[in-house]
Short mmCIF file of C-alpha atoms in Angstrom, two decimals:
data_model
loop_
_atom_site.label_atom_id
_atom_site.label_comp_id
_atom_site.label_asym_id
_atom_site.label_seq_id
_atom_site.Cartn_x
_atom_site.Cartn_y
_atom_site.Cartn_z
CA UNK A 154 10.20 -42.14 23.47
CA UNK A 155 10.12 -40.41 20.08
CA UNK A 156 11.71 -37.03 19.43
CA UNK A 157 8.29 -35.40 19.28
CA UNK A 158 7.36 -36.97 22.62
CA UNK A 159 10.64 -35.74 24.11
CA UNK A 160 9.91 -32.24 22.87
CA UNK A 161 6.39 -32.31 24.26
CA UNK A 162 7.80 -33.40 27.62
CA UNK A 163 10.04 -30.32 27.48
CA UNK A 164 7.20 -27.98 26.48
CA UNK A 165 6.97 -26.26 29.86
CA UNK A 166 10.72 -25.57 29.87
CA UNK A 167 10.61 -24.22 26.31
CA UNK A 168 7.71 -21.92 27.16
CA UNK A 169 9.40 -20.75 30.36
CA UNK A 170 12.60 -19.92 28.46
CA UNK A 171 10.63 -18.09 25.82
CA UNK A 172 8.66 -16.04 28.37
CA UNK A 173 11.81 -14.96 30.20
CA UNK A 174 13.43 -13.92 26.92
CA UNK A 175 10.25 -12.15 25.84
CA UNK A 176 10.14 -10.13 29.05
CA UNK A 177 13.80 -9.08 28.70
CA UNK A 178 14.27 -8.08 25.04
CA UNK A 179 17.53 -6.57 23.80
CA UNK A 180 18.50 -5.31 20.36
CA UNK A 181 21.39 -5.43 17.92
CA UNK A 182 24.66 -6.80 19.25
CA UNK A 183 23.94 -5.50 22.76
CA UNK A 184 22.44 -8.66 24.29
CA UNK A 185 24.15 -9.10 27.68
CA UNK A 186 21.14 -10.49 29.58
CA UNK A 187 20.07 -12.67 26.67
CA UNK A 188 23.47 -14.24 26.09
CA UNK A 189 24.00 -14.80 29.82
CA UNK A 190 20.63 -16.54 30.11
CA UNK A 191 21.17 -18.74 27.06
CA UNK A 192 24.74 -19.59 28.06
CA UNK A 193 23.56 -20.62 31.54
CA UNK A 194 20.91 -22.88 30.03
CA UNK A 195 23.46 -24.50 27.74
CA UNK A 196 25.88 -25.09 30.61
CA UNK A 197 23.07 -26.70 32.63
CA UNK A 198 22.85 -29.48 30.05
CA UNK A 199 26.60 -29.97 29.89
CA UNK A 200 27.58 -27.79 26.94
CA UNK A 201 30.39 -25.23 26.75
CA UNK A 202 29.10 -22.15 24.90
CA UNK A 203 31.52 -19.58 23.53
CA UNK A 204 30.71 -15.95 22.76
CA UNK A 205 32.55 -15.40 19.46
CA UNK A 206 31.10 -11.93 18.78
CA UNK A 207 29.21 -9.59 21.11
CA UNK A 208 25.84 -11.24 21.64
CA UNK A 209 26.71 -14.31 19.55
CA UNK A 210 27.06 -17.79 21.08
CA UNK A 211 28.26 -21.10 19.65
CA UNK A 212 28.13 -24.55 21.22
CA UNK A 213 28.67 -28.06 19.87
CA UNK A 214 27.12 -31.44 20.63
CA UNK A 215 28.71 -34.69 19.53
CA UNK A 216 32.19 -35.26 18.16
CA UNK A 217 33.78 -31.95 17.08
CA UNK A 218 36.58 -33.87 15.35
CA UNK A 219 34.10 -35.55 13.02
CA UNK A 220 34.16 -34.76 9.32
CA UNK A 221 30.39 -34.20 9.41
CA UNK A 222 28.79 -31.15 11.05
CA UNK A 223 25.22 -29.86 10.82
CA UNK A 224 24.49 -26.35 12.13
CA UNK A 225 21.24 -25.11 13.67
CA UNK A 226 20.69 -21.36 13.99
CA UNK A 227 18.45 -19.15 16.12
CA UNK A 228 18.36 -15.35 16.13
CA UNK A 229 18.11 -13.70 19.56
CA UNK A 230 17.64 -9.94 19.05
CA UNK A 231 14.41 -7.99 19.44
CA UNK A 232 12.98 -4.87 17.80
CA UNK A 233 12.97 -1.22 18.97
CA UNK A 234 9.21 -1.35 19.45
CA UNK A 235 7.07 -0.64 22.51
CA UNK A 236 4.96 -3.71 23.27
CA UNK A 237 1.15 -3.43 23.38
CA UNK A 238 0.09 -7.06 23.92
CA UNK A 239 -0.84 -6.77 27.62
CA UNK A 240 0.61 -10.24 28.16
CA UNK A 241 1.63 -10.95 31.78
CA UNK A 242 5.22 -11.35 30.54
CA UNK A 243 5.17 -8.34 28.22
CA UNK A 244 8.30 -6.21 28.01
CA UNK A 245 8.35 -2.67 29.39
CA UNK A 246 11.73 -1.34 28.23
CA UNK A 247 10.72 -0.02 24.81
CA UNK A 248 11.93 -3.12 22.99
CA UNK A 249 9.85 -6.12 21.90
CA UNK A 250 10.24 -9.61 20.53
CA UNK A 251 7.73 -8.97 17.76
CA UNK A 252 9.35 -11.33 15.25
CA UNK A 253 9.52 -14.49 17.34
CA UNK A 254 13.24 -14.53 18.03
CA UNK A 255 12.55 -15.27 21.70
CA UNK A 256 10.71 -18.41 20.60
CA UNK A 257 13.38 -19.33 18.03
CA UNK A 258 15.97 -19.20 20.81
CA UNK A 259 13.82 -21.18 23.23
CA UNK A 260 13.10 -23.84 20.59
CA UNK A 261 16.81 -24.24 19.86
CA UNK A 262 17.46 -24.59 23.59
CA UNK A 263 14.81 -27.32 23.62
CA UNK A 264 16.43 -29.00 20.64
CA UNK A 265 19.80 -28.79 22.41
CA UNK A 266 18.37 -30.74 25.36
CA UNK A 267 17.06 -33.44 23.01
CA UNK A 268 20.32 -33.64 21.07
CA UNK A 269 22.42 -33.80 24.24
CA UNK A 270 20.20 -36.61 25.55
CA UNK A 271 20.75 -38.45 22.24
CA UNK A 272 24.41 -37.52 21.87
CA UNK A 273 25.43 -41.18 21.55
CA UNK A 274 23.25 -41.43 18.41
CA UNK A 275 24.95 -38.52 16.66
CA UNK A 276 26.97 -39.58 13.65
CA UNK A 277 29.08 -36.44 13.79
CA UNK A 278 28.70 -32.98 15.27
CA UNK A 279 25.82 -30.55 15.70
CA UNK A 280 26.76 -26.89 16.02
CA UNK A 281 24.33 -24.51 17.73
CA UNK A 282 24.47 -20.89 16.54
CA UNK A 283 22.70 -18.22 18.60
CA UNK A 284 23.14 -14.98 16.70
CA UNK A 285 22.67 -11.26 17.46
CA UNK A 286 21.60 -8.43 15.19
CA UNK A 287 19.34 -10.06 12.61
CA UNK A 288 16.82 -7.22 12.88
CA UNK A 289 19.03 -4.29 13.66
CA UNK A 290 21.53 -4.52 10.85
CA UNK A 291 22.31 -0.91 9.94
CA UNK A 292 22.76 -0.18 6.24
CA UNK A 293 26.32 -0.68 5.02
CA UNK A 294 27.27 -2.41 8.29
CA UNK A 295 27.91 -6.08 9.00
CA UNK A 296 24.89 -7.98 10.33
CA UNK A 297 25.00 -10.54 13.09
CA UNK A 298 25.12 -13.50 10.73
CA UNK A 299 28.02 -12.10 8.72
CA UNK A 300 29.86 -11.07 11.89
CA UNK A 301 29.65 -14.63 13.20
CA UNK A 302 30.85 -16.02 9.87
CA UNK A 303 33.82 -13.64 9.99
CA UNK A 304 34.49 -14.87 13.53
CA UNK A 305 34.65 -18.47 12.31
CA UNK A 306 31.22 -19.94 13.07
CA UNK A 307 31.41 -22.10 9.94
CA UNK A 308 34.77 -23.59 10.94
CA UNK A 309 36.30 -25.57 13.84
CA UNK A 310 34.49 -27.82 13.10
CA UNK A 311 33.66 -27.07 9.48
CA UNK A 312 29.92 -26.80 8.83
CA UNK A 313 28.61 -28.97 5.98
CA UNK A 314 24.94 -27.91 6.06
CA UNK A 315 22.67 -25.61 8.06
CA UNK A 316 19.00 -25.11 8.88
CA UNK A 317 16.75 -22.69 10.72
CA UNK A 318 13.08 -22.19 11.57
CA UNK A 319 11.04 -18.98 11.63
CA UNK A 320 7.66 -18.76 13.33
CA UNK A 321 5.03 -16.96 11.26
CA UNK A 322 1.65 -15.76 12.54
CA UNK A 323 -1.21 -14.51 10.37
CA UNK A 324 -0.07 -16.09 7.08
CA UNK A 325 0.19 -19.78 8.04
CA UNK A 326 -2.13 -22.09 9.93
CA UNK A 327 -1.21 -23.28 13.42
CA UNK A 328 1.49 -25.93 13.09
CA UNK A 329 1.71 -25.63 9.29
CA UNK A 330 5.26 -26.11 8.01
CA UNK A 331 6.31 -24.45 4.77
CA UNK A 332 9.41 -23.95 2.68
CA UNK A 333 10.51 -23.56 -0.92
CA UNK A 334 13.49 -25.18 -2.65
CA UNK A 335 15.53 -22.47 -4.35
CA UNK A 336 14.96 -18.85 -3.39
CA UNK A 337 13.12 -18.81 -0.08
CA UNK A 338 13.25 -15.19 1.11
CA UNK A 339 13.79 -11.90 -0.71
CA UNK A 340 16.91 -9.78 -0.70
CA UNK A 341 16.73 -6.30 0.79
CA UNK A 342 18.55 -3.03 0.13
CA UNK A 343 17.82 0.31 1.78
CA UNK A 344 17.18 3.28 -0.51
CA UNK A 345 18.25 6.77 0.59
CA UNK A 346 17.25 9.60 -1.77
CA UNK A 347 17.86 13.31 -1.19
CA UNK A 348 15.99 15.61 -3.58
CA UNK A 349 17.45 19.10 -4.00
CA UNK A 350 15.19 21.90 -5.15
CA UNK A 351 14.88 25.61 -4.46
CA UNK A 352 12.79 26.63 -1.49
CA UNK A 353 10.75 29.72 -0.82
CA UNK A 354 7.31 31.11 -0.01
CA UNK A 355 4.40 28.75 -0.54
CA UNK A 356 2.36 31.48 -2.26
CA UNK A 357 4.78 31.68 -5.21
CA UNK A 358 5.50 28.17 -6.50
CA UNK A 359 6.50 29.65 -9.86
CA UNK A 360 9.63 31.04 -8.22
CA UNK A 361 10.59 27.70 -6.67
CA UNK A 362 11.78 24.23 -7.54
CA UNK A 363 9.50 22.20 -5.30
CA UNK A 364 11.36 19.15 -3.94
CA UNK A 365 8.08 17.59 -2.78
CA UNK A 366 6.80 17.61 -6.35
CA UNK A 367 9.96 15.85 -7.52
CA UNK A 368 9.75 13.35 -4.66
CA UNK A 369 6.13 12.50 -5.46
CA UNK A 370 7.00 11.82 -9.10
CA UNK A 371 9.89 9.62 -7.96
CA UNK A 372 7.49 7.70 -5.71
CA UNK A 373 5.11 7.06 -8.61
CA UNK A 374 7.96 6.30 -10.98
CA UNK A 375 9.30 3.61 -8.68
CA UNK A 376 6.00 1.75 -8.86
CA UNK A 377 6.03 2.07 -12.65
CA UNK A 378 9.44 0.40 -12.75
CA UNK A 379 7.89 -2.65 -11.11
CA UNK A 380 4.74 -2.59 -13.24
CA UNK A 381 6.26 -1.80 -16.63
CA UNK A 382 9.86 -3.04 -16.67
CA UNK A 383 9.69 -6.41 -14.93
CA UNK A 384 8.36 -9.71 -16.18
CA UNK A 385 4.93 -10.19 -14.55
CA UNK A 386 6.25 -13.47 -13.11
CA UNK A 387 9.18 -11.74 -11.43
CA UNK A 388 8.86 -10.67 -7.81
CA UNK A 389 10.06 -7.31 -6.52
CA UNK A 390 8.83 -4.59 -4.19
CA UNK A 391 9.91 -0.96 -3.80
CA UNK A 392 8.42 0.61 -0.70
CA UNK A 393 8.99 4.04 0.83
CA UNK A 394 8.55 4.39 4.56
CA UNK A 395 9.61 7.99 5.09
CA UNK A 396 9.50 11.30 3.23
CA UNK A 397 10.87 14.18 5.27
CA UNK A 398 11.30 17.86 4.58
CA UNK A 399 10.19 21.28 5.70
CA UNK A 400 9.23 22.81 9.02
CA UNK A 401 6.31 25.14 8.27
CA UNK A 402 3.07 25.07 6.26
CA UNK A 403 3.90 28.11 4.15
CA UNK A 404 7.61 27.49 3.54
CA UNK A 405 8.73 25.14 0.78
CA UNK A 406 12.09 23.61 1.78
CA UNK A 407 15.17 23.28 -0.37
CA UNK A 408 15.47 19.54 0.21
CA UNK A 409 13.37 16.44 0.80
CA UNK A 410 14.69 13.07 1.92
CA UNK A 411 13.06 9.77 0.99
CA UNK A 412 13.83 6.46 2.70
CA UNK A 413 12.70 3.10 1.39
CA UNK A 414 13.56 -0.50 0.64
CA UNK A 415 14.08 -2.61 -2.45
CA UNK A 416 13.25 -6.32 -2.18
CA UNK A 417 13.87 -8.84 -4.95
CA UNK A 418 14.24 -12.60 -5.35
CA UNK A 419 16.64 -12.54 -8.31
CA UNK A 420 20.10 -10.99 -8.30
CA UNK A 421 19.74 -9.87 -11.93
CA UNK A 422 16.50 -8.07 -11.10
CA UNK A 423 18.15 -6.56 -8.04
CA UNK A 424 20.97 -5.07 -10.14
CA UNK A 425 18.59 -3.91 -12.89
CA UNK A 426 16.26 -2.08 -10.51
CA UNK A 427 19.13 -0.33 -8.74
CA UNK A 428 20.44 0.95 -12.07
CA UNK A 429 17.04 2.00 -13.38
CA UNK A 430 15.96 3.57 -10.10
CA UNK A 431 19.02 5.81 -10.04
CA UNK A 432 18.56 6.82 -13.68
CA UNK A 433 14.86 7.50 -13.20
CA UNK A 434 15.44 9.68 -10.14
CA UNK A 435 18.06 11.73 -11.97
CA UNK A 436 15.81 12.15 -15.00
CA UNK A 437 12.78 13.24 -12.99
CA UNK A 438 14.79 15.69 -10.90
CA UNK A 439 16.38 17.23 -13.99
CA UNK A 440 13.01 17.51 -15.74
CA UNK A 441 11.68 19.65 -12.90
CA UNK A 442 14.83 21.75 -12.50
CA UNK A 443 16.25 20.03 -9.43
CA UNK A 444 18.89 17.46 -8.65
CA UNK A 445 19.04 14.27 -6.65
CA UNK A 446 21.41 12.02 -4.71
CA UNK A 447 20.54 8.31 -4.73
CA UNK A 448 22.22 5.73 -2.51
CA UNK A 449 21.52 2.04 -2.20
CA UNK A 450 22.82 0.91 1.17
CA UNK A 451 24.06 -2.64 1.36
CA UNK A 452 21.47 -5.06 2.66
CA UNK A 453 21.37 -8.85 2.52
CA UNK A 454 20.87 -11.15 -0.47
CA UNK A 455 17.99 -13.56 -0.89
CA UNK A 456 17.94 -16.78 1.14
CA UNK A 457 18.81 -19.76 -1.04
CA UNK A 458 17.30 -23.05 0.09
CA UNK A 459 19.58 -25.71 -1.36
CA UNK A 460 17.17 -27.90 -3.40
CA UNK A 461 18.78 -31.25 -2.56
CA UNK A 462 19.13 -30.53 1.17
CA UNK A 463 15.65 -29.03 1.33
CA UNK A 464 14.01 -32.07 -0.26
CA UNK A 465 15.89 -34.32 2.17
CA UNK A 466 14.87 -32.32 5.24
CA UNK A 467 11.27 -32.06 4.04
CA UNK A 468 11.12 -35.85 4.13
CA UNK A 469 12.38 -35.99 7.72
CA UNK A 470 9.97 -33.28 8.86
CA UNK A 471 6.98 -34.91 7.18
CA UNK A 472 7.76 -38.20 8.93
CA UNK A 473 7.96 -36.34 12.24
CA UNK A 474 4.74 -34.32 11.99
CA UNK A 475 2.85 -36.93 9.92
CA UNK A 476 1.46 -34.44 7.41
CA UNK A 477 2.74 -32.77 4.25
CA UNK A 478 5.03 -29.77 4.28
CA UNK A 479 3.61 -26.88 2.24
CA UNK A 480 5.76 -26.10 -0.80
CA UNK A 481 5.47 -22.38 -1.48
CA UNK A 482 4.89 -21.23 -5.06
CA UNK A 483 6.81 -18.00 -4.59
CA UNK A 484 9.51 -16.77 -2.19
CA UNK A 485 8.55 -15.00 1.02
CA UNK A 486 8.82 -11.24 0.51
CA UNK A 487 10.55 -10.70 3.84
CA UNK A 488 14.32 -10.88 4.21
CA UNK A 489 16.68 -12.57 6.66
CA UNK A 490 20.43 -12.56 7.07
CA UNK A 491 20.40 -16.37 7.11
CA UNK A 492 20.97 -15.62 3.43
CA UNK A 493 24.65 -15.01 4.17
CA UNK A 494 25.05 -18.55 5.46
CA UNK A 495 23.04 -19.89 2.52
CA UNK A 496 25.68 -18.44 0.19
CA UNK A 497 28.43 -20.33 2.03
CA UNK A 498 26.96 -23.77 2.80
CA UNK A 499 23.85 -25.75 1.77
CA UNK A 500 21.00 -24.31 3.81
CA UNK A 501 17.28 -24.82 4.39
CA UNK A 502 14.92 -22.36 6.07
CA UNK A 503 11.46 -23.50 7.21
CA UNK A 504 8.56 -21.40 8.45
CA UNK A 505 6.12 -22.75 11.04
CA UNK A 506 2.69 -21.18 11.33
CA UNK A 507 1.26 -19.93 14.60
CA UNK A 508 -2.24 -19.33 13.26
CA UNK A 509 -4.13 -17.39 10.60
CA UNK A 510 -6.75 -14.66 10.78
CA UNK A 511 -9.43 -17.37 10.49
CA UNK A 512 -7.92 -18.99 13.58
CA UNK A 513 -8.18 -15.77 15.56
CA UNK A 514 -4.73 -14.31 14.90
CA UNK A 515 -5.11 -10.57 14.38
CA UNK A 516 -1.59 -9.27 13.89
CA UNK A 517 1.49 -10.22 11.84
CA UNK A 518 5.15 -10.05 12.85
CA UNK A 519 6.67 -6.63 13.61
CA UNK A 520 3.37 -5.43 15.07
CA UNK A 521 3.32 -4.20 18.67
CA UNK A 522 0.28 -6.42 19.36
CA UNK A 523 1.47 -9.66 17.75
CA UNK A 524 1.04 -12.78 19.92
CA UNK A 525 2.60 -16.18 19.16
CA UNK A 526 0.73 -19.40 20.03
CA UNK A 527 2.99 -21.26 22.44
CA UNK A 528 1.47 -24.65 21.63
CA UNK A 529 3.63 -24.94 18.51
CA UNK A 530 6.98 -24.45 20.26
CA UNK A 531 7.48 -28.15 21.06
CA UNK A 532 6.94 -29.00 17.40
CA UNK A 533 9.56 -26.45 16.42
CA UNK A 534 12.08 -27.91 18.87
CA UNK A 535 11.38 -31.44 17.63
CA UNK A 536 11.77 -30.36 14.00
CA UNK A 537 15.07 -28.66 14.78
CA UNK A 538 16.52 -31.69 16.55
CA UNK A 539 15.19 -34.11 13.93
CA UNK A 540 16.81 -32.30 11.02
CA UNK A 541 20.25 -32.57 12.58
CA UNK A 542 19.88 -36.14 13.84
CA UNK A 543 18.45 -37.52 10.60
CA UNK A 544 20.89 -35.66 8.35
CA UNK A 545 23.85 -37.04 10.29
CA UNK A 546 22.32 -40.53 10.53
CA UNK A 547 21.83 -40.64 6.76
CA UNK A 548 25.58 -40.22 6.34
CA UNK A 549 26.57 -43.02 8.70
CA UNK A 550 27.99 -46.25 7.32
CA UNK A 551 25.00 -48.39 6.47
CA UNK A 552 22.58 -45.44 6.76
CA UNK A 553 22.10 -45.24 10.51
CA UNK A 554 18.66 -45.06 12.07
CA UNK A 555 17.39 -43.12 15.07
CA UNK A 556 14.51 -43.73 17.45
CA UNK A 557 11.69 -41.44 16.38
#
């Protein structure tokens, strides 16, 4: 039986795991039900999971004393979003798995079953990393990935390479596999701007320093930084999601607060835009008689797909699915704290499509109505297991082979 056939035989189990996780979403590091469920599933197949941070599990398959270890990662946390899918297993606690982490976890559980069944074939060790707090990382705080690194997830045994899969509806066709050697996902930093003006009666703007006016010019100026100061081939996005101030229609407030994000794919561009954004905000505020406080809150860097590892894993995946992997021209504009691992060890991150708009998919990730096609989960589990098995086999004496 090939790995893909094994995964398809496990499809009902993978879907059942995913549906339970979907119905019981938890956020951040506070994942007691999730970790208990996943740990129980791992113990059922003979593994010994350890919770090394709140909501973060690690288990190993194969020989932990080996000098070769490949790590597979799944994120487990949900979003603070009220679900509107009307699925029979929809959540009702105000949280939602709207980014596919329930499926990522279920697929890694499926891969764990395959790898345990083939443990005798492993030329080394496979480490399974189930992490918390990918979505909920608060600015200037440690995310789940970094917390697990600090707790030693990359050691005992030492991890030599790592991989992960992210399901993606709306943008990729059902079953399509995509990646990009080099920068794969954007970095992200939160922007927190407080504009200080001089409030007063709305009928006499001449007596005021209107903070909304300053904020609007800052908003426009940020877009001009992208359009006029970056190489057209560079990739960066500044987006504001909140502008708050005032309590009445006829009272201009003293202050306005703006919250946004900066996303880039190049660390030089990231540093340049932070510097220019701060200078621009100060200049605009001064020009209109106000002042401003600008803070960039630490986010995560861009995901780096190690070119050599990525090309190797692409070959294994293409043999498995018997069709080409899509090589993306540009990095994905979203961000992911898998980037922290990618800075420490060679890493590859794949996306797997769950259908496009032409295929009837109406909503993208992070939407309260997003639905993931469950028919692709077995493929994801097979890909996950294959990457680890083939990478380890390629490093055996005489280039070991595996069945399927």
